[in-house]
Amino acid sequence: MSSAPAQVRLEAVHLLDFRARWWHPLRAGLACVAIGWGVASVEPRPGWHGARLATLLLLAAVSAGWLVWIWQRSLGRLATPTILYSLGTGLALAIVHPRGSAVAFPAIACLWAGYRLPRRWSFALTAAAGALFPLTGLVAGFGWWILAGPGAFIIALMAGLIRRQNEALAEETRLAHEEQTRSAALGERARIAREIHDVLAHSLAALTVQLETADALLEGGRAEQARGSVLRAGQLAREGLTETRRAIGALRGETMPLPELLDALAAGYRTDFGVPAVVRVEGLPCELGADTSLALYRSAQEAMTNVRKHAPGAPVRVDLRYAPDEVSLRVANGAPPVGASRPLAGAGGGYGLTGLRERAQLAGGTFDARPAGEGYRVDVRIPV
């Protein structure tokens, strides 16, 4: 029931919108009537003999051209001949009827020319109208009209050119806004794709480790230990779902408890390999932005995933340091156990570190990954 009044209000607002399509022909029609009334109200008035008949015929001809111009949105091909027609008949009417407002008709035709025709054509037509208009002053018998008419034509031409320039600028602004919106959408898609990649890379890598372990244990006849690996794989799958929800929250701007998440990563690594994985937090913790927290967390995730792939069983140390002007993260691992198998070394597409570098740069920070002693080290620094 309440939607009907709302619809009425919307229609009323649309009717009052001067940018609506109905406003332009109405405004042009009212201007035509006003100028025509000004022509008809002074001598020589329209009639059926001599100059009166010429005034009547020319006024009707100019009005017909004006009506065609009003509907030029649907008759766009007639715009150029209509301008020429209106300019010619308007000049003739101004010469026959020099003491009225007839000069407004050729002046507005010059405005149309500046608005719709190429610049050289609009300037040429205005110059031609200005050269012919002195005949009006000679007929009327006063010389100042010789300069007033061409001046009105020039002003009208400038108004048309300004209007065309304004519409061109408005169109460029609209296209720029569309391009900006498209770029923002592409950036958001890239961000979502990056999050999906990181979540899947971490979760699936850990799942693969557990399933490979379970398969090896089953081949060795250790079914109970294999069952433990399968249970761990199920737990990792649930953690992957939780991680997905956390990624969605981060995309929506929710903050992340970074130290707790780093502890969870280290605990999972210790559970899987039974080796030390230590997290140290230095400095006074402060609330970080969603993008900063997510960039640091994903860096730690990717670093831990790389340790699982290339150095499984190596000790890991995670250092999170808060400084007044930046927050930094370091994930360093030592050498893996001698003879340790690396079933996941060939997994992935090799774009993890590249993605982390891009993520850090988008957050305004720096990324560095290099060998350190017998292991590897990943450093991320982001200003706050």
Short mmCIF file of C-alpha atoms in Angstrom, two decimals:
data_model
loop_
_atom_site.label_atom_id
_atom_site.label_comp_id
_atom_site.label_asym_id
_atom_site.label_seq_id
_atom_site.Cartn_x
_atom_site.Cartn_y
_atom_site.Cartn_z
CA MET A 1 0.00 0.00 0.00
CA SER A 2 2.85 2.38 0.77
CA SER A 3 4.51 1.90 -2.63
CA ALA A 4 1.86 3.90 -4.53
CA PRO A 5 2.58 7.27 -2.82
CA ALA A 6 6.30 6.65 -3.24
CA GLN A 7 5.77 6.07 -6.97
CA VAL A 8 3.74 9.29 -7.21
CA ARG A 9 6.55 11.20 -5.49
CA LEU A 10 9.13 9.73 -7.88
CA GLU A 11 7.01 10.72 -10.88
CA ALA A 12 6.61 14.25 -9.47
CA VAL A 13 10.37 14.57 -9.01
CA HIS A 14 10.87 13.37 -12.59
CA LEU A 15 8.42 15.97 -13.90
CA LEU A 16 10.25 18.72 -12.01
CA ASP A 17 13.64 17.64 -13.32
CA PHE A 18 14.72 20.29 -15.83
CA ARG A 19 17.14 17.79 -17.36
CA ALA A 20 14.24 15.58 -18.46
CA ARG A 21 13.61 15.16 -22.18
CA TRP A 22 10.31 17.04 -22.10
CA TRP A 23 11.95 20.22 -20.79
CA HIS A 24 14.11 20.94 -23.86
CA PRO A 25 11.33 20.99 -26.50
CA LEU A 26 9.06 22.90 -24.11
CA ARG A 27 11.73 25.53 -23.48
CA ALA A 28 12.43 25.86 -27.21
CA GLY A 29 8.73 26.08 -28.00
CA LEU A 30 8.18 28.81 -25.41
CA ALA A 31 11.15 30.76 -26.78
CA CYS A 32 9.77 30.46 -30.32
CA VAL A 33 6.36 31.75 -29.18
CA ALA A 34 7.94 34.64 -27.26
CA ILE A 35 10.12 35.75 -30.18
CA GLY A 36 7.24 35.32 -32.64
CA TRP A 37 4.98 37.39 -30.42
CA GLY A 38 7.66 40.09 -30.29
CA VAL A 39 7.80 40.10 -34.10
CA ALA A 40 4.02 40.20 -34.49
CA SER A 41 3.46 42.96 -31.92
CA VAL A 42 5.32 45.76 -33.76
CA GLU A 43 5.15 47.17 -37.28
CA PRO A 44 5.00 45.82 -39.85
CA ARG A 45 2.60 43.34 -38.29
CA PRO A 46 1.78 40.10 -40.13
CA GLY A 47 -1.03 40.51 -42.64
CA TRP A 48 -2.17 39.67 -46.14
CA HIS A 49 -0.60 42.46 -48.20
CA GLY A 50 2.92 43.72 -49.00
CA ALA A 51 5.46 43.71 -46.18
CA ARG A 52 2.82 42.36 -43.79
CA LEU A 53 2.38 39.27 -45.94
CA ALA A 54 6.17 38.84 -46.20
CA THR A 55 6.43 39.07 -42.42
CA LEU A 56 3.67 36.48 -42.00
CA LEU A 57 5.21 34.03 -44.46
CA LEU A 58 8.73 34.42 -43.12
CA LEU A 59 7.54 34.09 -39.54
CA ALA A 60 5.72 30.90 -40.44
CA ALA A 61 8.79 29.60 -42.28
CA VAL A 62 11.13 30.34 -39.36
CA SER A 63 8.68 28.76 -36.92
CA ALA A 64 8.51 25.62 -39.07
CA GLY A 65 12.29 25.35 -39.05
CA TRP A 66 12.30 25.89 -35.31
CA LEU A 67 9.76 23.08 -34.80
CA VAL A 68 11.95 20.72 -36.84
CA TRP A 69 14.92 21.70 -34.68
CA ILE A 70 12.94 21.03 -31.49
CA TRP A 71 12.54 17.41 -32.58
CA GLN A 72 16.05 17.07 -33.97
CA ARG A 73 16.83 14.32 -31.40
CA SER A 74 14.73 11.94 -33.50
CA LEU A 75 15.54 13.68 -36.83
CA GLY A 76 19.27 14.06 -36.37
CA ARG A 77 20.10 13.98 -40.09
CA LEU A 78 18.03 17.12 -40.62
CA ALA A 79 20.02 19.13 -38.06
CA THR A 80 22.45 20.67 -40.56
CA PRO A 81 19.92 21.62 -43.26
CA THR A 82 17.58 22.90 -40.54
CA ILE A 83 20.30 25.23 -39.24
CA LEU A 84 20.95 26.56 -42.75
CA TYR A 85 17.22 26.94 -43.38
CA SER A 86 16.59 28.70 -40.06
CA LEU A 87 19.54 31.01 -40.52
CA GLY A 88 18.46 32.03 -44.04
CA THR A 89 14.79 32.57 -43.22
CA GLY A 90 15.74 34.31 -39.97
CA LEU A 91 17.98 36.76 -41.81
CA ALA A 92 15.26 37.44 -44.36
CA LEU A 93 12.73 38.06 -41.58
CA ALA A 94 15.15 40.40 -39.81
CA ILE A 95 15.65 42.39 -43.01
CA VAL A 96 11.91 42.65 -43.68
CA HIS A 97 11.11 43.28 -40.00
CA PRO A 98 14.16 45.16 -38.64
CA ARG A 99 12.49 46.92 -35.71
CA GLY A 100 11.22 43.82 -33.86
CA SER A 101 12.87 40.87 -32.19
CA ALA A 102 13.36 38.95 -35.43
CA VAL A 103 17.14 39.20 -35.07
CA ALA A 104 16.87 36.57 -32.33
CA PHE A 105 15.99 33.91 -34.92
CA PRO A 106 19.27 34.08 -36.92
CA ALA A 107 21.21 34.61 -33.68
CA ILE A 108 19.86 31.36 -32.23
CA ALA A 109 20.59 29.66 -35.54
CA CYS A 110 24.21 30.73 -35.03
CA LEU A 111 24.06 29.20 -31.55
CA TRP A 112 22.79 25.95 -33.09
CA ALA A 113 25.63 26.06 -35.61
CA GLY A 114 28.23 26.43 -32.86
CA TYR A 115 26.61 23.59 -30.95
CA ARG A 116 26.11 21.05 -33.74
CA LEU A 117 28.22 21.91 -36.81
CA PRO A 118 31.99 21.60 -37.27
CA ARG A 119 33.85 24.68 -36.11
CA ARG A 120 34.85 25.85 -39.57
CA TRP A 121 31.25 25.63 -40.78
CA SER A 122 29.88 27.40 -37.73
CA PHE A 123 32.41 30.24 -38.08
CA ALA A 124 31.74 30.51 -41.81
CA LEU A 125 27.96 30.70 -41.35
CA THR A 126 28.28 33.28 -38.59
CA ALA A 127 30.60 35.37 -40.74
CA ALA A 128 28.17 35.14 -43.67
CA ALA A 129 25.25 36.15 -41.44
CA GLY A 130 27.26 39.07 -40.06
CA ALA A 131 28.10 40.21 -43.59
CA LEU A 132 24.46 40.08 -44.76
CA PHE A 133 22.95 41.65 -41.66
CA PRO A 134 24.04 45.24 -42.50
CA LEU A 135 21.19 45.18 -45.05
CA THR A 136 18.86 45.28 -42.06
CA GLY A 137 20.46 48.46 -40.79
CA LEU A 138 20.17 50.05 -44.22
CA VAL A 139 16.48 49.15 -44.47
CA ALA A 140 15.76 50.34 -40.92
CA GLY A 141 17.64 53.56 -41.36
CA PHE A 142 19.84 53.41 -38.25
CA GLY A 143 23.50 52.53 -38.38
CA TRP A 144 24.09 51.15 -34.87
CA TRP A 145 21.99 48.12 -35.79
CA ILE A 146 24.67 47.21 -38.31
CA LEU A 147 27.06 46.41 -35.43
CA ALA A 148 24.49 45.12 -32.93
CA GLY A 149 23.33 42.26 -35.16
CA PRO A 150 26.76 40.76 -35.93
CA GLY A 151 27.67 41.20 -32.25
CA ALA A 152 24.60 39.15 -31.27
CA PHE A 153 25.59 36.48 -33.81
CA ILE A 154 29.11 36.22 -32.38
CA ILE A 155 27.84 36.00 -28.81
CA ALA A 156 25.35 33.28 -29.82
CA LEU A 157 28.09 31.35 -31.66
CA MET A 158 30.32 31.50 -28.58
CA ALA A 159 27.44 30.26 -26.43
CA GLY A 160 26.93 27.30 -28.77
CA LEU A 161 30.63 26.46 -28.76
CA ILE A 162 30.74 26.66 -24.96
CA ARG A 163 27.73 24.39 -24.68
CA ARG A 164 29.31 21.84 -27.00
CA GLN A 165 32.56 22.00 -25.02
CA ASN A 166 30.70 21.54 -21.75
CA GLU A 167 28.88 18.49 -23.10
CA ALA A 168 32.18 17.07 -24.39
CA LEU A 169 33.74 17.57 -20.96
CA ALA A 170 30.71 15.95 -19.32
CA GLU A 171 31.03 12.96 -21.66
CA GLU A 172 34.75 12.67 -20.92
CA THR A 173 33.99 12.83 -17.19
CA ARG A 174 31.39 10.10 -17.57
CA LEU A 175 33.80 7.88 -19.51
CA ALA A 176 36.53 8.52 -16.94
CA HIS A 177 34.13 7.59 -14.15
CA GLU A 178 33.15 4.39 -15.98
CA GLU A 179 36.82 3.54 -16.50
CA GLN A 180 37.54 4.20 -12.84
CA THR A 181 34.63 1.98 -11.82
CA ARG A 182 35.83 -0.73 -14.20
CA SER A 183 39.38 -0.50 -12.81
CA ALA A 184 38.06 -0.72 -9.25
CA ALA A 185 36.03 -3.79 -10.19
CA LEU A 186 39.07 -5.42 -11.82
CA GLY A 187 41.16 -4.59 -8.75
CA GLU A 188 38.55 -6.13 -6.49
CA ARG A 189 38.44 -9.25 -8.66
CA ALA A 190 42.23 -9.52 -8.51
CA ARG A 191 42.08 -9.15 -4.74
CA ILE A 192 39.45 -11.87 -4.42
CA ALA A 193 41.43 -14.15 -6.74
CA ARG A 194 44.56 -13.55 -4.66
CA GLU A 195 42.72 -14.45 -1.45
CA ILE A 196 41.26 -17.60 -2.98
CA HIS A 197 44.69 -18.63 -4.22
CA ASP A 198 46.29 -18.14 -0.84
CA VAL A 199 43.55 -19.98 1.06
CA LEU A 200 43.58 -22.92 -1.33
CA ALA A 201 47.36 -23.07 -1.52
CA HIS A 202 47.71 -23.25 2.26
CA SER A 203 44.78 -25.58 2.95
CA LEU A 204 45.34 -28.00 0.09
CA ALA A 205 49.06 -28.23 0.71
CA ALA A 206 48.46 -29.21 4.34
CA LEU A 207 45.72 -31.66 3.33
CA THR A 208 48.02 -33.25 0.76
CA VAL A 209 50.73 -33.77 3.38
CA GLN A 210 48.33 -35.59 5.68
CA LEU A 211 46.84 -37.74 2.95
CA GLU A 212 50.29 -38.66 1.59
CA THR A 213 51.32 -39.57 5.11
CA ALA A 214 48.18 -41.66 5.64
CA ASP A 215 48.82 -43.52 2.38
CA ALA A 216 52.40 -44.27 3.36
CA LEU A 217 51.31 -45.47 6.80
CA LEU A 218 48.67 -47.75 5.32
CA GLU A 219 51.23 -49.30 3.00
CA GLY A 220 53.41 -49.94 6.02
CA GLY A 221 50.56 -51.62 7.91
CA ARG A 222 50.23 -48.87 10.54
CA ALA A 223 46.52 -48.35 10.27
CA GLU A 224 46.09 -46.58 13.61
CA GLN A 225 48.64 -43.92 12.77
CA ALA A 226 47.11 -43.59 9.29
CA ARG A 227 43.74 -42.97 10.93
CA GLY A 228 45.30 -40.13 12.92
CA SER A 229 46.53 -38.54 9.68
CA VAL A 230 43.08 -38.84 8.15
CA LEU A 231 41.53 -37.21 11.21
CA ARG A 232 44.10 -34.44 10.94
CA ALA A 233 43.16 -34.00 7.27
CA GLY A 234 39.51 -33.56 8.29
CA GLN A 235 40.53 -30.98 10.85
CA LEU A 236 42.52 -29.12 8.21
CA ALA A 237 39.50 -29.14 5.91
CA ARG A 238 37.41 -27.52 8.63
CA GLU A 239 40.16 -25.01 9.26
CA GLY A 240 40.16 -24.24 5.54
CA LEU A 241 36.47 -23.39 5.73
CA THR A 242 37.15 -21.17 8.73
CA GLU A 243 39.99 -19.57 6.81
CA THR A 244 37.66 -18.88 3.89
CA ARG A 245 35.18 -17.15 6.17
CA ARG A 246 38.04 -15.15 7.69
CA ALA A 247 39.18 -14.09 4.21
CA ILE A 248 35.66 -12.93 3.36
CA GLY A 249 35.58 -10.93 6.58
CA ALA A 250 38.91 -9.32 5.74
CA LEU A 251 37.63 -8.39 2.29
CA ARG A 252 34.75 -6.64 4.03
CA GLY A 253 37.18 -4.63 6.14
CA GLU A 254 37.08 -6.63 9.37
CA THR A 255 40.24 -6.57 11.48
CA MET A 256 42.18 -9.75 12.15
CA PRO A 257 43.78 -10.88 15.43
CA LEU A 258 47.23 -11.22 13.88
CA PRO A 259 49.26 -12.61 16.84
CA GLU A 260 46.64 -15.27 17.57
CA LEU A 261 46.53 -16.33 13.93
CA LEU A 262 50.31 -16.61 13.78
CA ASP A 263 50.24 -18.78 16.91
CA ALA A 264 47.68 -21.04 15.22
CA LEU A 265 49.92 -21.40 12.15
CA ALA A 266 52.90 -22.32 14.30
CA ALA A 267 50.82 -24.77 16.36
CA GLY A 268 49.61 -26.54 13.21
CA TYR A 269 53.17 -26.88 11.95
CA ARG A 270 54.36 -28.27 15.31
CA THR A 271 51.49 -30.76 15.31
CA ASP A 272 52.26 -31.99 11.81
CA PHE A 273 56.03 -32.33 12.12
CA GLY A 274 56.78 -32.39 15.83
CA VAL A 275 59.53 -29.78 15.53
CA PRO A 276 59.94 -26.32 17.09
CA ALA A 277 57.85 -23.49 15.61
CA VAL A 278 58.14 -20.33 17.71
CA VAL A 279 56.26 -17.03 17.42
CA ARG A 280 57.75 -13.88 18.98
CA VAL A 281 55.99 -10.51 19.21
CA GLU A 282 58.08 -7.40 19.87
CA GLY A 283 56.92 -3.85 20.53
CA LEU A 284 53.56 -2.53 21.61
CA PRO A 285 50.77 -4.21 19.58
CA CYS A 286 48.45 -1.75 17.83
CA GLU A 287 45.32 -2.13 15.77
CA LEU A 288 46.21 -2.60 12.11
CA GLY A 289 44.09 -2.01 9.05
CA ALA A 290 42.38 -4.94 7.40
CA ASP A 291 44.66 -4.82 4.34
CA THR A 292 47.81 -4.63 6.46
CA SER A 293 46.78 -7.50 8.73
CA LEU A 294 45.75 -9.63 5.79
CA ALA A 295 49.00 -8.95 3.92
CA LEU A 296 51.09 -9.97 6.95
CA TYR A 297 49.01 -13.05 7.68
CA ARG A 298 49.09 -14.24 4.07
CA SER A 299 52.84 -13.72 4.01
CA ALA A 300 53.22 -15.92 7.06
CA GLN A 301 50.89 -18.52 5.56
CA GLU A 302 52.75 -18.64 2.27
CA ALA A 303 56.10 -18.82 4.03
CA MET A 304 54.91 -21.72 6.19
CA THR A 305 53.49 -23.46 3.13
CA ASN A 306 56.84 -23.11 1.37
CA VAL A 307 58.58 -24.63 4.39
CA ARG A 308 56.16 -27.57 4.21
CA LYS A 309 56.94 -27.98 0.52
CA HIS A 310 60.71 -27.50 0.40
CA ALA A 311 61.96 -28.07 3.94
CA PRO A 312 59.42 -30.25 5.79
CA GLY A 313 60.41 -30.78 9.40
CA ALA A 314 62.74 -27.77 9.53
CA PRO A 315 62.52 -25.58 12.67
CA VAL A 316 60.62 -22.33 12.07
CA ARG A 317 60.70 -18.98 13.79
CA VAL A 318 58.12 -16.22 13.26
CA ASP A 319 58.97 -12.68 14.43
CA LEU A 320 56.30 -9.97 14.49
CA ARG A 321 57.63 -6.53 15.39
CA TYR A 322 55.59 -3.40 16.04
CA ALA A 323 57.39 -0.08 15.57
CA PRO A 324 56.01 3.48 15.75
CA ASP A 325 56.09 3.88 11.97
CA GLU A 326 55.88 0.34 10.64
CA VAL A 327 55.09 -3.28 11.39
CA SER A 328 57.39 -6.04 10.18
CA LEU A 329 57.16 -9.80 9.88
CA ARG A 330 59.96 -12.33 9.47
CA VAL A 331 59.50 -16.06 8.89
CA ALA A 332 62.78 -17.99 8.95
CA ASN A 333 63.39 -21.71 8.81
CA GLY A 334 66.46 -23.80 9.41
CA ALA A 335 67.71 -26.84 7.57
CA PRO A 336 65.33 -29.79 7.16
CA PRO A 337 66.19 -33.17 8.66
CA VAL A 338 68.70 -35.17 6.69
CA GLY A 339 66.96 -37.42 4.16
CA ALA A 340 63.55 -35.80 4.66
CA SER A 341 61.22 -36.46 1.74
CA ARG A 342 59.61 -33.53 -0.04
CA PRO A 343 56.45 -34.85 -1.68
CA LEU A 344 55.06 -31.34 -2.22
CA ALA A 345 58.15 -29.76 -3.74
CA GLY A 346 56.60 -29.74 -7.22
CA ALA A 347 53.14 -28.59 -6.12
CA GLY A 348 51.84 -25.13 -6.96
CA GLY A 349 52.46 -22.80 -9.86
CA GLY A 350 55.49 -20.98 -8.47
CA TYR A 351 53.73 -17.63 -8.10
CA GLY A 352 53.43 -17.56 -4.31
CA LEU A 353 56.35 -15.22 -3.60
CA THR A 354 55.42 -13.01 -6.54
CA GLY A 355 51.90 -12.69 -5.16
CA LEU A 356 53.25 -11.80 -1.72
CA ARG A 357 55.49 -9.12 -3.21
CA GLU A 358 52.52 -7.63 -5.06
CA ARG A 359 50.40 -7.78 -1.91
CA ALA A 360 53.04 -5.99 0.15
CA GLN A 361 53.45 -3.31 -2.52
CA LEU A 362 49.68 -2.75 -2.66
CA ALA A 363 49.76 -2.19 1.11
CA GLY A 364 52.58 0.34 0.65
CA GLY A 365 55.31 -1.93 2.03
CA THR A 366 58.28 -3.99 0.91
CA PHE A 367 58.89 -7.72 0.54
CA ASP A 368 62.12 -9.69 0.54
CA ALA A 369 62.78 -13.42 0.36
CA ARG A 370 66.27 -14.96 0.29
CA PRO A 371 68.37 -17.86 1.59
CA ALA A 372 69.60 -17.46 5.17
CA GLY A 373 72.32 -19.87 6.25
CA GLU A 374 71.06 -23.41 5.72
CA GLY A 375 67.44 -22.26 5.51
CA TYR A 376 65.32 -19.50 4.06
CA ARG A 377 63.96 -16.17 5.25
CA VAL A 378 60.93 -14.05 4.29
CA ASP A 379 60.67 -10.40 5.40
CA VAL A 380 57.69 -8.05 5.03
CA ARG A 381 57.62 -4.41 6.15
CA ILE A 382 54.49 -2.26 5.96
CA PRO A 383 54.22 1.33 7.22
CA VAL A 384 51.41 2.16 9.65
#
